[in-house]
Structures are given as C-alpha cells and as structure tokens.
Amino acid sequence: MLKDADGEIIQTGFADSAVKSIDLETGAETEPGGRSPVFVFFARLINLKKGDRVALRLVGPEGVMAESEGEPLERQKAQWVAFAGRKLRGEAWPAGEYVGTAMLIRNEQIFRQETTLFSLRTP
C-alpha cells in the first residue's frame, strides 16, 4: 500500500463487459456502444482498509440501471475493481446521458465519491 494514500478512487468509466485490473492497466476495456450486449460502470480504487465498502450506481436515460452496495472488505486491499451493469434486453441501449457514481464508504459514511458521465449518441 502507498504510505500517504488513504483510500482513493483512481479511475471510473464505462465498458461493454466486466472489467479486471489488467484490462484497465493495459487499456483493453472498450466503451459500450448502442448494441453492446452489456453496459457496465466500473471504479478502480487503491489503499482500501478492512471494513471499507464500494457502492456503485448506474443511471441511464430511462432511470436506474444497476446498483451495487458491496460487502465490507475482510482485509486491506492495495487495489480493487468494482463494477455494476446490466445486460441488453432489447434491440439497443437508448441514446442519451448515462451517469455512474462510485462511493467509497468507510465507517458507514461516504469517504470518497466520484461521478462520471457518458453520452451515447446513437443506439
């Protein structure tokens, strides 16, 4: 763990599949398109403490798409990737604004929070 960092959200974004740390480190994640089979919001965090939780919320043009409260961590984590998403149920994702919010919760309080926007122009 980095000595001076105390739980940080270092990256958030949107992808067309579940992501892993290696995907984010190599830039292998791909943003969702209108017909992507999955629409995912992710957050990468560092220097988490035992008991921390990561909560995610993904909202699209038609309302809440996915939410994840996360379980308390059983031990410290140097790096952690969390994601929440939904499978495509129709022909295409609706065009419009998508909002992802990541929250690092420590001692049942929001310790860090980051909101990221994504615009899908055409289905």
PDB file of C-alpha atoms in Angstrom:
ATOM      1  CA  MET A   1       0.000   0.000   0.000  1.00  0.00           C
ATOM      2  CA  LEU A   2       1.120   3.535  -0.643  1.00  0.00           C
ATOM      3  CA  LYS A   3       2.061   5.118   2.652  1.00  0.00           C
ATOM      4  CA  ASP A   4       0.452   8.523   2.048  1.00  0.00           C
ATOM      5  CA  ALA A   5      -2.672   7.484   0.145  1.00  0.00           C
ATOM      6  CA  ASP A   6      -5.727   6.717   2.224  1.00  0.00           C
ATOM      7  CA  GLY A   7      -8.387   5.107   0.070  1.00  0.00           C
ATOM      8  CA  GLU A   8      -8.699   6.726  -3.341  1.00  0.00           C
ATOM      9  CA  ILE A   9     -10.885   6.288  -6.402  1.00  0.00           C
ATOM     10  CA  ILE A  10      -8.281   6.430  -9.153  1.00  0.00           C
ATOM     11  CA  GLN A  11     -10.388   5.566 -12.214  1.00  0.00           C
ATOM     12  CA  THR A  12     -14.023   5.321 -13.239  1.00  0.00           C
ATOM     13  CA  GLY A  13     -15.579   4.639 -16.591  1.00  0.00           C
ATOM     14  CA  PHE A  14     -17.936   2.668 -18.745  1.00  0.00           C
ATOM     15  CA  ALA A  15     -17.333  -0.603 -20.564  1.00  0.00           C
ATOM     16  CA  ASP A  16     -19.101  -3.161 -22.709  1.00  0.00           C
ATOM     17  CA  SER A  17     -18.130  -6.077 -20.435  1.00  0.00           C
ATOM     18  CA  ALA A  18     -16.996  -6.854 -16.895  1.00  0.00           C
ATOM     19  CA  VAL A  19     -13.502  -5.448 -16.338  1.00  0.00           C
ATOM     20  CA  LYS A  20     -10.459  -6.638 -14.410  1.00  0.00           C
ATOM     21  CA  SER A  21      -7.446  -4.719 -13.142  1.00  0.00           C
ATOM     22  CA  ILE A  22      -5.297  -5.975 -16.013  1.00  0.00           C
ATOM     23  CA  ASP A  23      -7.838  -4.666 -18.540  1.00  0.00           C
ATOM     24  CA  LEU A  24      -7.647  -1.201 -17.013  1.00  0.00           C
ATOM     25  CA  GLU A  25      -3.855  -1.218 -16.751  1.00  0.00           C
ATOM     26  CA  THR A  26      -3.477  -2.164 -20.425  1.00  0.00           C
ATOM     27  CA  GLY A  27      -6.364  -0.081 -21.758  1.00  0.00           C
ATOM     28  CA  ALA A  28      -8.135  -3.204 -23.003  1.00  0.00           C
ATOM     29  CA  GLU A  29     -11.595  -2.089 -21.835  1.00  0.00           C
ATOM     30  CA  THR A  30     -13.980  -0.913 -24.559  1.00  0.00           C
ATOM     31  CA  GLU A  31     -16.709   1.693 -24.122  1.00  0.00           C
ATOM     32  CA  PRO A  32     -20.260   0.480 -24.692  1.00  0.00           C
ATOM     33  CA  GLY A  33     -21.991   1.083 -27.986  1.00  0.00           C
ATOM     34  CA  GLY A  34     -25.655   1.157 -28.866  1.00  0.00           C
ATOM     35  CA  ARG A  35     -25.832  -2.592 -29.351  1.00  0.00           C
ATOM     36  CA  SER A  36     -23.277  -3.778 -26.763  1.00  0.00           C
ATOM     37  CA  PRO A  37     -24.531  -6.903 -25.016  1.00  0.00           C
ATOM     38  CA  VAL A  38     -23.654  -5.411 -21.604  1.00  0.00           C
ATOM     39  CA  PHE A  39     -23.418  -1.852 -20.251  1.00  0.00           C
ATOM     40  CA  VAL A  40     -21.071  -1.564 -17.248  1.00  0.00           C
ATOM     41  CA  PHE A  41     -19.938   1.230 -14.940  1.00  0.00           C
ATOM     42  CA  PHE A  42     -16.665   0.492 -13.128  1.00  0.00           C
ATOM     43  CA  ALA A  43     -14.440   2.004 -10.480  1.00  0.00           C
ATOM     44  CA  ARG A  44     -10.829   1.223  -9.629  1.00  0.00           C
ATOM     45  CA  LEU A  45      -9.700   2.084  -6.111  1.00  0.00           C
ATOM     46  CA  ILE A  46      -6.469   1.831  -4.152  1.00  0.00           C
ATOM     47  CA  ASN A  47      -5.458   1.557  -0.499  1.00  0.00           C
ATOM     48  CA  LEU A  48      -8.691   0.271   0.946  1.00  0.00           C
ATOM     49  CA  LYS A  49      -8.996  -0.660   4.613  1.00  0.00           C
ATOM     50  CA  LYS A  50     -10.652  -3.613   6.251  1.00  0.00           C
ATOM     51  CA  GLY A  51     -14.379  -2.855   6.534  1.00  0.00           C
ATOM     52  CA  ASP A  52     -14.499  -0.415   3.594  1.00  0.00           C
ATOM     53  CA  ARG A  53     -17.338  -0.870   1.109  1.00  0.00           C
ATOM     54  CA  VAL A  54     -17.629   0.244  -2.512  1.00  0.00           C
ATOM     55  CA  ALA A  55     -21.091   1.260  -3.703  1.00  0.00           C
ATOM     56  CA  LEU A  56     -21.901   1.876  -7.366  1.00  0.00           C
ATOM     57  CA  ARG A  57     -24.937   3.325  -9.126  1.00  0.00           C
ATOM     58  CA  LEU A  58     -25.568   3.435 -12.875  1.00  0.00           C
ATOM     59  CA  VAL A  59     -28.382   5.623 -14.184  1.00  0.00           C
ATOM     60  CA  GLY A  60     -29.383   5.838 -17.845  1.00  0.00           C
ATOM     61  CA  PRO A  61     -31.909   7.858 -19.832  1.00  0.00           C
ATOM     62  CA  GLU A  62     -34.698   5.597 -18.574  1.00  0.00           C
ATOM     63  CA  GLY A  63     -33.693   5.567 -14.886  1.00  0.00           C
ATOM     64  CA  VAL A  64     -31.619   3.369 -12.587  1.00  0.00           C
ATOM     65  CA  MET A  65     -29.970   0.525 -14.499  1.00  0.00           C
ATOM     66  CA  ALA A  66     -27.846  -1.080 -11.788  1.00  0.00           C
ATOM     67  CA  GLU A  67     -26.795  -0.598  -8.179  1.00  0.00           C
ATOM     68  CA  SER A  68     -24.261  -2.392  -6.039  1.00  0.00           C
ATOM     69  CA  GLU A  69     -23.763  -1.841  -2.313  1.00  0.00           C
ATOM     70  CA  GLY A  70     -20.720  -4.076  -1.915  1.00  0.00           C
ATOM     71  CA  GLU A  71     -19.817  -6.153   1.110  1.00  0.00           C
ATOM     72  CA  PRO A  72     -17.363  -4.894   3.750  1.00  0.00           C
ATOM     73  CA  LEU A  73     -13.820  -5.902   2.833  1.00  0.00           C
ATOM     74  CA  GLU A  74     -12.406  -8.631   5.035  1.00  0.00           C
ATOM     75  CA  ARG A  75      -8.878  -7.222   4.805  1.00  0.00           C
ATOM     76  CA  GLN A  76      -6.877  -4.330   3.372  1.00  0.00           C
ATOM     77  CA  LYS A  77      -6.668  -4.136  -0.421  1.00  0.00           C
ATOM     78  CA  ALA A  78      -3.919  -2.363  -2.332  1.00  0.00           C
ATOM     79  CA  GLN A  79      -6.165  -2.271  -5.409  1.00  0.00           C
ATOM     80  CA  TRP A  80      -9.818  -3.116  -6.006  1.00  0.00           C
ATOM     81  CA  VAL A  81     -12.049  -3.032  -9.084  1.00  0.00           C
ATOM     82  CA  ALA A  82     -15.816  -2.954  -8.699  1.00  0.00           C
ATOM     83  CA  PHE A  83     -18.457  -2.829 -11.408  1.00  0.00           C
ATOM     84  CA  ALA A  84     -22.211  -2.770 -11.838  1.00  0.00           C
ATOM     85  CA  GLY A  85     -24.117  -3.188 -15.044  1.00  0.00           C
ATOM     86  CA  ARG A  86     -26.933  -4.692 -16.987  1.00  0.00           C
ATOM     87  CA  LYS A  87     -27.397  -6.959 -19.968  1.00  0.00           C
ATOM     88  CA  LEU A  88     -29.102  -5.616 -23.071  1.00  0.00           C
ATOM     89  CA  ARG A  89     -32.754  -6.664 -23.020  1.00  0.00           C
ATOM     90  CA  GLY A  90     -33.994  -5.036 -26.211  1.00  0.00           C
ATOM     91  CA  GLU A  91     -32.661  -4.050 -29.615  1.00  0.00           C
ATOM     92  CA  ALA A  92     -30.341  -1.274 -28.405  1.00  0.00           C
ATOM     93  CA  TRP A  93     -29.429   0.959 -25.496  1.00  0.00           C
ATOM     94  CA  PRO A  94     -31.303   4.273 -25.604  1.00  0.00           C
ATOM     95  CA  ALA A  95     -29.332   7.288 -26.779  1.00  0.00           C
ATOM     96  CA  GLY A  96     -28.690   9.881 -24.094  1.00  0.00           C
ATOM     97  CA  GLU A  97     -26.748  10.552 -20.931  1.00  0.00           C
ATOM     98  CA  TYR A  98     -25.540   7.809 -18.587  1.00  0.00           C
ATOM     99  CA  VAL A  99     -24.303   8.673 -15.101  1.00  0.00           C
ATOM    100  CA  GLY A 100     -22.117   6.440 -12.954  1.00  0.00           C
ATOM    101  CA  THR A 101     -21.448   7.193  -9.298  1.00  0.00           C
ATOM    102  CA  ALA A 102     -18.819   5.388  -7.221  1.00  0.00           C
ATOM    103  CA  MET A 103     -18.698   5.755  -3.449  1.00  0.00           C
ATOM    104  CA  LEU A 104     -16.050   4.532  -1.051  1.00  0.00           C
ATOM    105  CA  ILE A 105     -17.840   4.008   2.245  1.00  0.00           C
ATOM    106  CA  ARG A 106     -15.811   3.945   5.440  1.00  0.00           C
ATOM    107  CA  ASN A 107     -17.364   3.682   8.912  1.00  0.00           C
ATOM    108  CA  GLU A 108     -20.815   3.877   7.252  1.00  0.00           C
ATOM    109  CA  GLN A 109     -20.013   7.348   5.853  1.00  0.00           C
ATOM    110  CA  ILE A 110     -19.199   8.344   2.273  1.00  0.00           C
ATOM    111  CA  PHE A 111     -15.430   8.804   2.415  1.00  0.00           C
ATOM    112  CA  ARG A 112     -14.810   9.407  -1.305  1.00  0.00           C
ATOM    113  CA  GLN A 113     -17.229   9.849  -4.195  1.00  0.00           C
ATOM    114  CA  GLU A 114     -16.848  10.312  -7.940  1.00  0.00           C
ATOM    115  CA  THR A 115     -19.454  10.784 -10.648  1.00  0.00           C
ATOM    116  CA  THR A 116     -18.728  10.143 -14.317  1.00  0.00           C
ATOM    117  CA  LEU A 117     -20.856  10.942 -17.379  1.00  0.00           C
ATOM    118  CA  PHE A 118     -21.114   9.050 -20.660  1.00  0.00           C
ATOM    119  CA  SER A 119     -23.049  10.154 -23.738  1.00  0.00           C
ATOM    120  CA  LEU A 120     -24.421   7.542 -26.101  1.00  0.00           C
ATOM    121  CA  ARG A 121     -25.324   9.354 -29.303  1.00  0.00           C
ATOM    122  CA  THR A 122     -26.951   6.641 -31.389  1.00  0.00           C
ATOM    123  CA  PRO A 123     -28.408   3.280 -30.497  1.00  0.00           C
TER     124      PRO A 123
END
